[in-house]
GROMACS .gro file of C-alpha atoms in nm:
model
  341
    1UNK     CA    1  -1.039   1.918   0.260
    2UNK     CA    2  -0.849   2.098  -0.017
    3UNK     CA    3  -0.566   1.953  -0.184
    4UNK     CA    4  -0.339   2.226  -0.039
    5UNK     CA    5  -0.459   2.182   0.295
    6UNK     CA    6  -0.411   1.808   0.298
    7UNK     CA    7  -0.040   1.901   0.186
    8UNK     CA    8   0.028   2.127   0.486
    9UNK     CA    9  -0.199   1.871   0.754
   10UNK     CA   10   0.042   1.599   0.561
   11UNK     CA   11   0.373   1.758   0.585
   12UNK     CA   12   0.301   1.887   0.961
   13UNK     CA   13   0.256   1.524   1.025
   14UNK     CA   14   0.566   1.372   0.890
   15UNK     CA   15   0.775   1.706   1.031
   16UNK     CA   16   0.660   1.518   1.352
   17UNK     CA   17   0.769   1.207   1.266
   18UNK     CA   18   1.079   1.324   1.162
   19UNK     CA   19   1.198   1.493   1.481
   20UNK     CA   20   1.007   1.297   1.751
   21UNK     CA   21   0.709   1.496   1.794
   22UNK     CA   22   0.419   1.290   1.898
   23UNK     CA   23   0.126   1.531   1.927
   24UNK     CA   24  -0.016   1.571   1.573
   25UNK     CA   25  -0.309   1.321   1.553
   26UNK     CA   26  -0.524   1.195   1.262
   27UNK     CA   27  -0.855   1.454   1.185
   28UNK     CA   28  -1.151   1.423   1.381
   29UNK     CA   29  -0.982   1.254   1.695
   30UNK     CA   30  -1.197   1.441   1.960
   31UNK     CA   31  -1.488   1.401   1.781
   32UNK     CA   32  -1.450   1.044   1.750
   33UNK     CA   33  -1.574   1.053   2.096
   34UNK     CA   34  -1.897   1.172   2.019
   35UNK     CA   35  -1.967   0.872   1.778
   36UNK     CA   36  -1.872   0.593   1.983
   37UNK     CA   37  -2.163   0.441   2.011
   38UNK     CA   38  -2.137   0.422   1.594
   39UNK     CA   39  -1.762   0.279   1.699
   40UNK     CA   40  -1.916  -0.022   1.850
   41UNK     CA   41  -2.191  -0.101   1.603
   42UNK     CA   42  -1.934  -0.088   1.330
   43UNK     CA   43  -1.674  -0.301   1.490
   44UNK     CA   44  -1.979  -0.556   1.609
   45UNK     CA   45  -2.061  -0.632   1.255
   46UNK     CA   46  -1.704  -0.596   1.122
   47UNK     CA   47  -1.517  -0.732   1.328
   48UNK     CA   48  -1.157  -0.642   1.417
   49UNK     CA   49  -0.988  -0.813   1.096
   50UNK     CA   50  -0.748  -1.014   1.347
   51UNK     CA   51  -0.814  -1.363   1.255
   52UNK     CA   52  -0.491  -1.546   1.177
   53UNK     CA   53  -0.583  -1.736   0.879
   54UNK     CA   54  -0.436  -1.668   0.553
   55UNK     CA   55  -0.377  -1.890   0.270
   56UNK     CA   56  -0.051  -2.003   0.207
   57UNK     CA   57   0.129  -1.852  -0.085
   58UNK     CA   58   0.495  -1.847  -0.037
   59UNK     CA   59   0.716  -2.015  -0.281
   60UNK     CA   60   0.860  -1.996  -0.656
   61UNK     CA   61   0.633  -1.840  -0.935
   62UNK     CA   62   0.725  -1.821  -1.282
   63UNK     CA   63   0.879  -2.158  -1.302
   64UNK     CA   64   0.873  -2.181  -1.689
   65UNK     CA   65   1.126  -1.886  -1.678
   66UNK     CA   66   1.414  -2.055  -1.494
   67UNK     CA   67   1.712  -2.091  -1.711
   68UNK     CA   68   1.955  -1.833  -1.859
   69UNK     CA   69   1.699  -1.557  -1.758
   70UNK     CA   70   1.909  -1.555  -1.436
   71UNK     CA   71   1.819  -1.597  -1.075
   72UNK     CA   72   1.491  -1.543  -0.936
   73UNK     CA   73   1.386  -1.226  -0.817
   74UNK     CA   74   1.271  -1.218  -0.458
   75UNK     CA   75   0.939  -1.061  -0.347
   76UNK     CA   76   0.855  -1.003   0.010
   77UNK     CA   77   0.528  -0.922   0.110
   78UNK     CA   78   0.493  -0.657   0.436
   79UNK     CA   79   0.254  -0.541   0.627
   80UNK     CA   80  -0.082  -0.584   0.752
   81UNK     CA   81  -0.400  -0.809   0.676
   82UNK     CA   82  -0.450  -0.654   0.310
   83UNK     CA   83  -0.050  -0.756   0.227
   84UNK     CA   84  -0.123  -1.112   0.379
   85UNK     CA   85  -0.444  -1.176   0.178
   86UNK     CA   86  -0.699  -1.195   0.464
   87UNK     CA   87  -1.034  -1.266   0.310
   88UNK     CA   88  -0.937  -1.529  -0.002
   89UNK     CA   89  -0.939  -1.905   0.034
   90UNK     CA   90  -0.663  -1.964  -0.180
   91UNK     CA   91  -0.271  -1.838  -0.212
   92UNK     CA   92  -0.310  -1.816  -0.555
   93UNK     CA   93  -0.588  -1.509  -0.510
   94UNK     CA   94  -0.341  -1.316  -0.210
   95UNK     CA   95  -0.154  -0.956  -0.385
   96UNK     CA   96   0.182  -1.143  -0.272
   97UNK     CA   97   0.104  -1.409  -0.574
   98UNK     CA   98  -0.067  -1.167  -0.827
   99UNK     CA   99   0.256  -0.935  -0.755
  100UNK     CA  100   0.480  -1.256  -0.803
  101UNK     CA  101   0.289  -1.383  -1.104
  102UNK     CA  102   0.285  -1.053  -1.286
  103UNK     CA  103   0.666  -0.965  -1.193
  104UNK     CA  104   0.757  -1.301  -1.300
  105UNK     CA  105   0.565  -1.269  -1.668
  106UNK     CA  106   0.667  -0.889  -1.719
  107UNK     CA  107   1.068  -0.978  -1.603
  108UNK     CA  108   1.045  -1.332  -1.781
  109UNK     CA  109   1.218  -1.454  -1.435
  110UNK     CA  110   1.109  -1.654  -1.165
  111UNK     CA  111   1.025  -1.488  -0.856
  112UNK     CA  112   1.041  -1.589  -0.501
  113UNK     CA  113   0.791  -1.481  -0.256
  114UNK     CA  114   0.783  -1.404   0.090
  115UNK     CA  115   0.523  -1.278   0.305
  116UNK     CA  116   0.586  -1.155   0.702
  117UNK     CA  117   0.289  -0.954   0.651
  118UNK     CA  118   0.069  -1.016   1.003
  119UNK     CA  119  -0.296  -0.970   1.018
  120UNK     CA  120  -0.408  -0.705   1.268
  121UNK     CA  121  -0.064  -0.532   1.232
  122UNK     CA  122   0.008  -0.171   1.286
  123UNK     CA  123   0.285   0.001   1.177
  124UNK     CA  124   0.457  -0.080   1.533
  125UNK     CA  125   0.515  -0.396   1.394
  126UNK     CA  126   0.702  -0.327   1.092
  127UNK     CA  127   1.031  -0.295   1.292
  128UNK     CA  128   0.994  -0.726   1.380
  129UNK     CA  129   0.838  -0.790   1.012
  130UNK     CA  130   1.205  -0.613   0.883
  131UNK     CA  131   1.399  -0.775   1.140
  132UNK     CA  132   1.284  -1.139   1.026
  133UNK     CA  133   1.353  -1.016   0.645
  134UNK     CA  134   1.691  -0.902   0.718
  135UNK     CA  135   1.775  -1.197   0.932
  136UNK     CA  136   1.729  -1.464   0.662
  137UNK     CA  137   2.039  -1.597   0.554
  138UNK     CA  138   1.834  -1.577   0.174
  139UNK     CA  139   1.967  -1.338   0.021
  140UNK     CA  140   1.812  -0.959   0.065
  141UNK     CA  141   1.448  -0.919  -0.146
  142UNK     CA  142   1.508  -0.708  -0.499
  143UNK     CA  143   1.200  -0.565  -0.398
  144UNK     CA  144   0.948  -0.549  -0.063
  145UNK     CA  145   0.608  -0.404  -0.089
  146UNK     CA  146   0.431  -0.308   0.219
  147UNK     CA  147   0.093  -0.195   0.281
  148UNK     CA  148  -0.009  -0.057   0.645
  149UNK     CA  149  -0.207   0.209   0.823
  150UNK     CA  150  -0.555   0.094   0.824
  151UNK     CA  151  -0.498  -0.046   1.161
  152UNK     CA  152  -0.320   0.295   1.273
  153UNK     CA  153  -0.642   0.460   1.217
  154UNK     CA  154  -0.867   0.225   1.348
  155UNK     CA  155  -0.662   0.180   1.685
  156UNK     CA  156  -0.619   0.610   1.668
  157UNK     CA  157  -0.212   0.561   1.672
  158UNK     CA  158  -0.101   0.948   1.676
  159UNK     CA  159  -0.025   0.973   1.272
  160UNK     CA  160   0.388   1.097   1.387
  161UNK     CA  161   0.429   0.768   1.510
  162UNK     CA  162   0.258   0.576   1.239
  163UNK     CA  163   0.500   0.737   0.988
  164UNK     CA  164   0.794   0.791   1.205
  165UNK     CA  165   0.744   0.306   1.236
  166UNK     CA  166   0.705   0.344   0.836
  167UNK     CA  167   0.982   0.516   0.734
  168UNK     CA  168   1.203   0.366   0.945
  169UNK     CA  169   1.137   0.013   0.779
  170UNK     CA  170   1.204   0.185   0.444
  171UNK     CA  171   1.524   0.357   0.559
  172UNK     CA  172   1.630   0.020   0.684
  173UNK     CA  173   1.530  -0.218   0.367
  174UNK     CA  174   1.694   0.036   0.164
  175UNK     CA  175   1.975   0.047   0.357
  176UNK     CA  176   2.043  -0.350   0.286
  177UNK     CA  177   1.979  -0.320  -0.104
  178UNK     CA  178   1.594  -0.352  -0.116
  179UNK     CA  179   1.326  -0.125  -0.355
  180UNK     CA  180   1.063  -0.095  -0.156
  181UNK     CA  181   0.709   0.021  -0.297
  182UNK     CA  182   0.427   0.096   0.014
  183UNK     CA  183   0.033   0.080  -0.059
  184UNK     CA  184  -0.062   0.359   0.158
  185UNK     CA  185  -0.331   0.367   0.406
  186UNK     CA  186  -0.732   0.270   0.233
  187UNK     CA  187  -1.014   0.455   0.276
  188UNK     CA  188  -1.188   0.322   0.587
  189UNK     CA  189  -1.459   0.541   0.467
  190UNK     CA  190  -1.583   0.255   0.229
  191UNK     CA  191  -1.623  -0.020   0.494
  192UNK     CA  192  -1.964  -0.095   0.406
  193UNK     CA  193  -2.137  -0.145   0.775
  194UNK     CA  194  -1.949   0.219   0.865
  195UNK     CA  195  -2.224   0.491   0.884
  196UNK     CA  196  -2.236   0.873   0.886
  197UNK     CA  197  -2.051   1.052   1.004
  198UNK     CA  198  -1.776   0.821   1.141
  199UNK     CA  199  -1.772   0.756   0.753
  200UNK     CA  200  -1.687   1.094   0.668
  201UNK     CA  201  -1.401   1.094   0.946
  202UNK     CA  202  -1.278   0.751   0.896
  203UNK     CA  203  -1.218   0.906   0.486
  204UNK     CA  204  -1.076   1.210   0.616
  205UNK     CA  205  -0.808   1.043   0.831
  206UNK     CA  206  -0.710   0.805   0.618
  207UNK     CA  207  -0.632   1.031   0.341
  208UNK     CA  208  -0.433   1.234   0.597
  209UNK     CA  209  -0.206   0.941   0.695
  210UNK     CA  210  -0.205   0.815   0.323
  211UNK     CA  211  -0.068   1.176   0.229
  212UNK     CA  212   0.185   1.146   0.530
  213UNK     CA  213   0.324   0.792   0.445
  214UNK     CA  214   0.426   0.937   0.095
  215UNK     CA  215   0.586   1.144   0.253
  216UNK     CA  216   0.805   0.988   0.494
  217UNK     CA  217   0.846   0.685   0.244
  218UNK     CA  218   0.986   0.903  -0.036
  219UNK     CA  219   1.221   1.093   0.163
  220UNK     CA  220   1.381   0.771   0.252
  221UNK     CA  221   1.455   0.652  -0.121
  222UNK     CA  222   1.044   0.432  -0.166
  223UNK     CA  223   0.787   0.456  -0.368
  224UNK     CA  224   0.390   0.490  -0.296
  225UNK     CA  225   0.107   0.413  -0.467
  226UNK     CA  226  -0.200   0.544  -0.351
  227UNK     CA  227  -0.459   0.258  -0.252
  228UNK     CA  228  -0.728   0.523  -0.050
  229UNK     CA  229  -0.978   0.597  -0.401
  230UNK     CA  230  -0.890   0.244  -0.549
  231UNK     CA  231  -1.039   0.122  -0.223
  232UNK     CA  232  -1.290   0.384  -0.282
  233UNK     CA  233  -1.557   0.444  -0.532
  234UNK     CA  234  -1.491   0.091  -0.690
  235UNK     CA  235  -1.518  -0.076  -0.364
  236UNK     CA  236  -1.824   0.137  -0.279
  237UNK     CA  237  -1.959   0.126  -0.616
  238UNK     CA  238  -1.941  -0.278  -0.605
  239UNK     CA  239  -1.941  -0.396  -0.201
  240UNK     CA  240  -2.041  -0.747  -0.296
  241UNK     CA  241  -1.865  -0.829  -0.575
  242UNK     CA  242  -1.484  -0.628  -0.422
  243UNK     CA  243  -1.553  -0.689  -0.063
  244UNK     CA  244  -1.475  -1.037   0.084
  245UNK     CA  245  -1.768  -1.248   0.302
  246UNK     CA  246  -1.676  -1.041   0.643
  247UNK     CA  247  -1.743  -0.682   0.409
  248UNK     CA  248  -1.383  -0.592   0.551
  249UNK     CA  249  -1.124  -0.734   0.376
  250UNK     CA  250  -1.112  -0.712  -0.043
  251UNK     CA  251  -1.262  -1.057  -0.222
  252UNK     CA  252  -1.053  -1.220  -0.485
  253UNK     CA  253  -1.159  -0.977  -0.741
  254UNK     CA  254  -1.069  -0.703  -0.479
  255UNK     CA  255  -0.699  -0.805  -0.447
  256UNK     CA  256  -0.646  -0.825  -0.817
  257UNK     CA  257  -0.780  -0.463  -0.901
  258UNK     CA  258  -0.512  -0.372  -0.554
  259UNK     CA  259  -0.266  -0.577  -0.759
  260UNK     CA  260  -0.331  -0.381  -1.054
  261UNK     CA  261  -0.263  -0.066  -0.937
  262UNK     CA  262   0.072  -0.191  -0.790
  263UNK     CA  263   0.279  -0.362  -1.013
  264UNK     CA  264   0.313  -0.140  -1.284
  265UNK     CA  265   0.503   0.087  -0.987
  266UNK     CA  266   0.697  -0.238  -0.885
  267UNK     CA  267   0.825  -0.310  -1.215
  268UNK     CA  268   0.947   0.034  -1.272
  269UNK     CA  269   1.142   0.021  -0.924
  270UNK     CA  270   1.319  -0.278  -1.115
  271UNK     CA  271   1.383  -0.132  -1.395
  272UNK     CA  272   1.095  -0.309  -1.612
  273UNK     CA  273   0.878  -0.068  -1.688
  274UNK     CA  274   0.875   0.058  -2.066
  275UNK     CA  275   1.136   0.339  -2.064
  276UNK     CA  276   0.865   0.553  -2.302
  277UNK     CA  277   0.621   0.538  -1.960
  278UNK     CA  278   0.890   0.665  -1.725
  279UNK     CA  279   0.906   1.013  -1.853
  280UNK     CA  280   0.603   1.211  -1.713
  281UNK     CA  281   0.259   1.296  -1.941
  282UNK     CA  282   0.104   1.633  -1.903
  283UNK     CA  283  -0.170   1.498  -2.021
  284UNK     CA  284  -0.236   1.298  -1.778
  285UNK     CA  285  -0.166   1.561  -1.461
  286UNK     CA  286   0.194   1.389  -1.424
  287UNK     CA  287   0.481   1.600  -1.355
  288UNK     CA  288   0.729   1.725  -1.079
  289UNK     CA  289   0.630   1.840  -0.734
  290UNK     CA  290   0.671   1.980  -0.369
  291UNK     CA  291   0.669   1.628  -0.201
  292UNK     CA  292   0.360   1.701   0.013
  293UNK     CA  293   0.174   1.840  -0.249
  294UNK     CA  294   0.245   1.530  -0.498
  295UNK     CA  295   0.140   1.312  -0.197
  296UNK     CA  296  -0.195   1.479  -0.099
  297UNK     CA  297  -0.289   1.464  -0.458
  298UNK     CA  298  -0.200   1.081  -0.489
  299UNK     CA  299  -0.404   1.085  -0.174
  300UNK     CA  300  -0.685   1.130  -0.373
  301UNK     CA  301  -0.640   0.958  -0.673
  302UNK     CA  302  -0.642   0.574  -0.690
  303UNK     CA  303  -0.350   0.388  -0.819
  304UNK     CA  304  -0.070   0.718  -0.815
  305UNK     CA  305   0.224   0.639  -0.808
  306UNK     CA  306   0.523   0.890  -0.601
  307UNK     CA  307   0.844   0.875  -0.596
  308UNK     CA  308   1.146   1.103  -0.501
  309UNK     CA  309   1.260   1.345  -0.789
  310UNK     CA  310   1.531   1.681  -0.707
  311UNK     CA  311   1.638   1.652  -0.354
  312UNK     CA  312   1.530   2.031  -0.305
  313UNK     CA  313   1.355   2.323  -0.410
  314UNK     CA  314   1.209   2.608  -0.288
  315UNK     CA  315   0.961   2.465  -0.141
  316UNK     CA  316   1.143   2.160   0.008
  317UNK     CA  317   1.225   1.779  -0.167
  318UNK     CA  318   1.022   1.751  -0.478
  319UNK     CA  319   0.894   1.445  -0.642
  320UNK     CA  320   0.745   1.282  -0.927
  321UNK     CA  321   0.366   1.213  -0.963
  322UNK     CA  322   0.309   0.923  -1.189
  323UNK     CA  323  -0.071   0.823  -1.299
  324UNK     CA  324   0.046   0.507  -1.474
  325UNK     CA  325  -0.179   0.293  -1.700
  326UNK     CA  326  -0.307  -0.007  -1.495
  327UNK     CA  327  -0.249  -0.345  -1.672
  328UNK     CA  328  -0.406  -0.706  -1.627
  329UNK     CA  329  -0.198  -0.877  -1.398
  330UNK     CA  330  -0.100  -1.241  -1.567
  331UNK     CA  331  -0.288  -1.568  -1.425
  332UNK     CA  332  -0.170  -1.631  -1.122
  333UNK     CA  333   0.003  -2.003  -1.127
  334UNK     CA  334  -0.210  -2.286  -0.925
  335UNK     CA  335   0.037  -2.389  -0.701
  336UNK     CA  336   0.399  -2.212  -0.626
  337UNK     CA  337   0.674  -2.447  -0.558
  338UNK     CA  338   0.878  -2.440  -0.201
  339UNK     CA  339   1.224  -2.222  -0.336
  340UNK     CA  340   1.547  -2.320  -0.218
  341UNK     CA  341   1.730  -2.078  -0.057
   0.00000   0.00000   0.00000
């Protein structure tokens, strides 16, 4: 699928979501039918990625900072499995405490995390995972980052309603104070015991939803970062080394190259991101456009960043595409101390 076709499937989607339709579904939904049997083998030797065990990695990172830098900056972690950290034995290898470790050396503060991130999660559940942020007498996270939707695709929730649950977690976290930066849907198209041709449509609809999210995340005041080809040709390029023990969730190694790709675009949400890197490089394909178009691209492209721009044009809102340089995210700490609240 074209880039320009992804942009119209993409902005059909979240035109839905906007206004209540519920029709529009992901690509390849009938013939999804025709490849159960591959549905079943897959999910067999998957598994469903339900298993409630995560590692523990909630607490205060950056401890060496605390002092005059000021208070700690929160972090909450929302979402699915891949938020949580499924697939790593220890908190210190989860995104929430790569994120944490790398906000904490980049803003020379200590940072709380928090993570209501629940394995198996769809985006229906984003509404309970807000309502336990918001209800903490803490107060409200300087930033959230969520990551959802491979769920969505894999339980075939109709794509409006996927992004219709999304956005309204962003409109509400924004609403109380909150950036929020989402890791948009993966490409299910790498899960290594997925064959032909439920491959090929797994890839297809989750760059459709991924493209939607942006979407309906920048129009409420978030930022994306496409996770789809970062989950893609590395992951397929190196199964054993990024995919954890079940070949479903990211290993260590996995998380951090996720991490990566994230924090430069949760820094700059914060305002600590070098102020030379904010303005867009032609060079590097970044500039200003129609929001659907900017998110089918990102779609495509691992580790781009959106975000909203003019709030019109002839063409609808616009936005800024961001490719930003990826660095090494700090060494995580060994063991986060319980923060007060």
């Amino acid at each position: 699928m074209t880039s320009m076709s992804r942009a119209r499937v993409a902005r059909r989607i979240a035109a839905g979501a906007a206004y209540g339709g519920g029709g529009v579904g992901l690509a390849g939904a009938a013939a999804l039918g025709l490849v159960l049997a591959e549905v079943q083998l897959a999910r067999r030797r998957v598994g469903n990625g339900t298993s409630p065990h995560v590692p523990h990695a909630d607490g205060l990172y950056g401890r060496t900072y605390a002092g005059p830098a000021g208070a700690p900056l929160r972090l909450t972690m929302l979402g699915d499995s891949t938020a949580a950290g499924q697939g790593v034995h220890r908190g210190g290898q989860t995104p929430g405490a790569l994120l944490a470790s790398g906000l904490a050396a980049l803003a020379e503060r200590p940072v709380v995390l928090r993570t209501v991130a629940t394995p198996g999660a769809c985006s229906d559940d984003l509404d309970r995972q807000v309502s336990l942020v918001l209800a903490d007498p803490a107060p409200v996270p300087d930033i959230c980052v969520i990551m959802v939707g491979a769920n969505d695709v894999t339980h075939r929730m109709p794509a409006t309603r996927s992004v219709r649950c999304l956005a309204s977690a962003v409109r509400r976290l924004r609403t109380a104070g909150a950036e929020v930066v989402v890791g948009t849907c993966p490409d299910l198209g790498t899960i290594e015991p997925v064959r032909q041709p439920l491959r090929w449509l797994a890839r297809r609809a989750s760059r459709q939803l991924a493209a939607a999210q942006t979407i309906g995340v920048v129009e409420q005041g978030g930022r994306t970062v496409s996770l789809g080809d970062l989950l893609g040709p590395e992951f397929a390029e190196n199964p054993r080394e990024l995919f954890g023990p079940d070949s479903y969730h990211p290993s260590a190694e996995g998380y951090a190259t996720a991490a990566m790709a994230v924090l430069p675009t949760v820094c700059a949400s914060l305002g600590l991101w070098p102020a030379e890197e904010e303005r867009p490089d032609a060079s590097r394909r970044e500039g200003f456009l129609p929001v659907a178009r900017a998110a089918a691209e990102a779609a495509s492209e691992a580790g781009t960043e959106v975000a909203a721009a003019m709030p019109s044009g002839p063409r609808g809102p616009w936005a800024l595409l961001k490719r930003r340089r990826r660095r090494r995210v700090p060494e995580q700490e060994p063991a986060p101390a319980t923060p007060s609240s």
